[in-house]
Short mmCIF file of C-alpha atoms in Angstrom, two decimals:
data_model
loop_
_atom_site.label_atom_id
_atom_site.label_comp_id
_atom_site.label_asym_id
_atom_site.label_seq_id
_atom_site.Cartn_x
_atom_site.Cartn_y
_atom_site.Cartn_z
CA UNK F 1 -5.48 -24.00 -18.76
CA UNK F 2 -6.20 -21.18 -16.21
CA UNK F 3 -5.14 -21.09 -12.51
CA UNK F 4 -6.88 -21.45 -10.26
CA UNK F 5 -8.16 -18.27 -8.34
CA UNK F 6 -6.50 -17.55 -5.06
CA UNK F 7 -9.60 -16.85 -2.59
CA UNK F 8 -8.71 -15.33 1.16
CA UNK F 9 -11.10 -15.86 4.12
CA UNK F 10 -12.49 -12.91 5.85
CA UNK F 11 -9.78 -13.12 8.41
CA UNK F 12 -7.17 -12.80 5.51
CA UNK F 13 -8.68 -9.98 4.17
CA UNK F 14 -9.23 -8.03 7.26
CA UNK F 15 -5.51 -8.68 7.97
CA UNK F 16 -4.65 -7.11 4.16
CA UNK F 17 -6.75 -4.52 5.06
CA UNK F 18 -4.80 -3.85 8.11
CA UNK F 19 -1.53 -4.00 6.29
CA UNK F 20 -2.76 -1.13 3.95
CA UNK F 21 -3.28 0.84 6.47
CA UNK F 22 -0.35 0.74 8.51
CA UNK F 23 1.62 1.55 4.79
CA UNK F 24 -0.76 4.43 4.37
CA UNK F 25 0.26 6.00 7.65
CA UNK F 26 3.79 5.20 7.05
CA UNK F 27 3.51 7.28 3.90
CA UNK F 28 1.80 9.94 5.65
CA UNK F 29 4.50 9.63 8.31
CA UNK F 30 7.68 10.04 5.66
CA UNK F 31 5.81 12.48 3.42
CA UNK F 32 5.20 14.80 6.80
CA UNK F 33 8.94 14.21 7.95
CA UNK F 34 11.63 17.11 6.99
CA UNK F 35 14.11 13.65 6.50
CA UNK F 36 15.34 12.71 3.18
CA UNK F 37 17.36 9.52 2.83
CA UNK F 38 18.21 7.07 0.09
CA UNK F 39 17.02 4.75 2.88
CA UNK F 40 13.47 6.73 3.55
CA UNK F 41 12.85 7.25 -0.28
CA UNK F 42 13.42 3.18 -0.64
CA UNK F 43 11.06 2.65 2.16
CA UNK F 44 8.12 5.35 0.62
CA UNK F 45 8.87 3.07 -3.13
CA UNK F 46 8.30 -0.05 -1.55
CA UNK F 47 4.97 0.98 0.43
CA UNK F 48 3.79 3.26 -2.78
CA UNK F 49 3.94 -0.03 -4.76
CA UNK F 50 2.85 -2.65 -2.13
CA UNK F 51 -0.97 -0.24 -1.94
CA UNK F 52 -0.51 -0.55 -5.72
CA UNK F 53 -0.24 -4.01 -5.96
CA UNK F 54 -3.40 -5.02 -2.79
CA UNK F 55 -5.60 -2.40 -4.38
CA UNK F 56 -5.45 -4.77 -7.83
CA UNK F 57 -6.28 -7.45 -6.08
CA UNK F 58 -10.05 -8.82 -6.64
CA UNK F 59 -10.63 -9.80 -2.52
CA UNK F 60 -9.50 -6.32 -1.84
CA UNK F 61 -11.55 -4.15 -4.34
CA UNK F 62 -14.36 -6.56 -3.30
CA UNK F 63 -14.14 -6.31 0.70
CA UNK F 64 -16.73 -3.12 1.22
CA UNK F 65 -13.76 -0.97 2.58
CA UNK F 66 -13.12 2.56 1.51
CA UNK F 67 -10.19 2.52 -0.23
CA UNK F 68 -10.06 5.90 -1.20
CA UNK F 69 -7.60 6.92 1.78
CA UNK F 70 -5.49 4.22 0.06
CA UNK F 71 -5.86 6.06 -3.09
CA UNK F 72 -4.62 9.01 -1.51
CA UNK F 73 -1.77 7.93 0.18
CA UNK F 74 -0.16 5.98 -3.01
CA UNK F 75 -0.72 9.86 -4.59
CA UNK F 76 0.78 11.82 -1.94
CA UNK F 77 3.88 8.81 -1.84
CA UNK F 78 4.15 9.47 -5.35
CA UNK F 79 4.54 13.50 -5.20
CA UNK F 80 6.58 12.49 -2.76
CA UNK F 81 8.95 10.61 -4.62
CA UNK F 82 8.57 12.83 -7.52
CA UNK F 83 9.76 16.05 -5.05
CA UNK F 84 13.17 14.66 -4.69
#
């Protein structure tokens, strides 16, 4: 037997949507800082794989939003990450 599907409302999905951005300009925030902390590199991980995990999601891809600054932010996190 299959779940059931999890469905959002429009007011869910706008808030998601607000939630990727704020990781994607904390990425852009760390990746642009001189810092480098066991602390900061933790914090870049965890928003890298939280825009991983939202862009998967079926109410996201489906929402009419541009995710390619998304995209580009889970890359640049990931050179990131990669550079230390």
């Amino acid at each position: 037997m299959d779940a059931p599907a999890i469905t959002f409302s429009p007011e869910a999905t706008a808030e998601h949507l607000r939630g990727l951005q704020a990781s994607a300009d904390l990425i852009g925030q760390l990746a642009g800082g001189a810092e480098r902390t066991v602390e900061l590199e933790d914090m870049m991980d965890r928003n890298v794989r939280h825009l991983e995990i939202m862009l998967s999601m079926s109410h996201i891809q489906s929402a009419g939003a541009d995710l390619a600054p998304y995209e580009a932010a889970i890359s640049a996190g990931k050179a990131w990450l990669a550079a230390s």
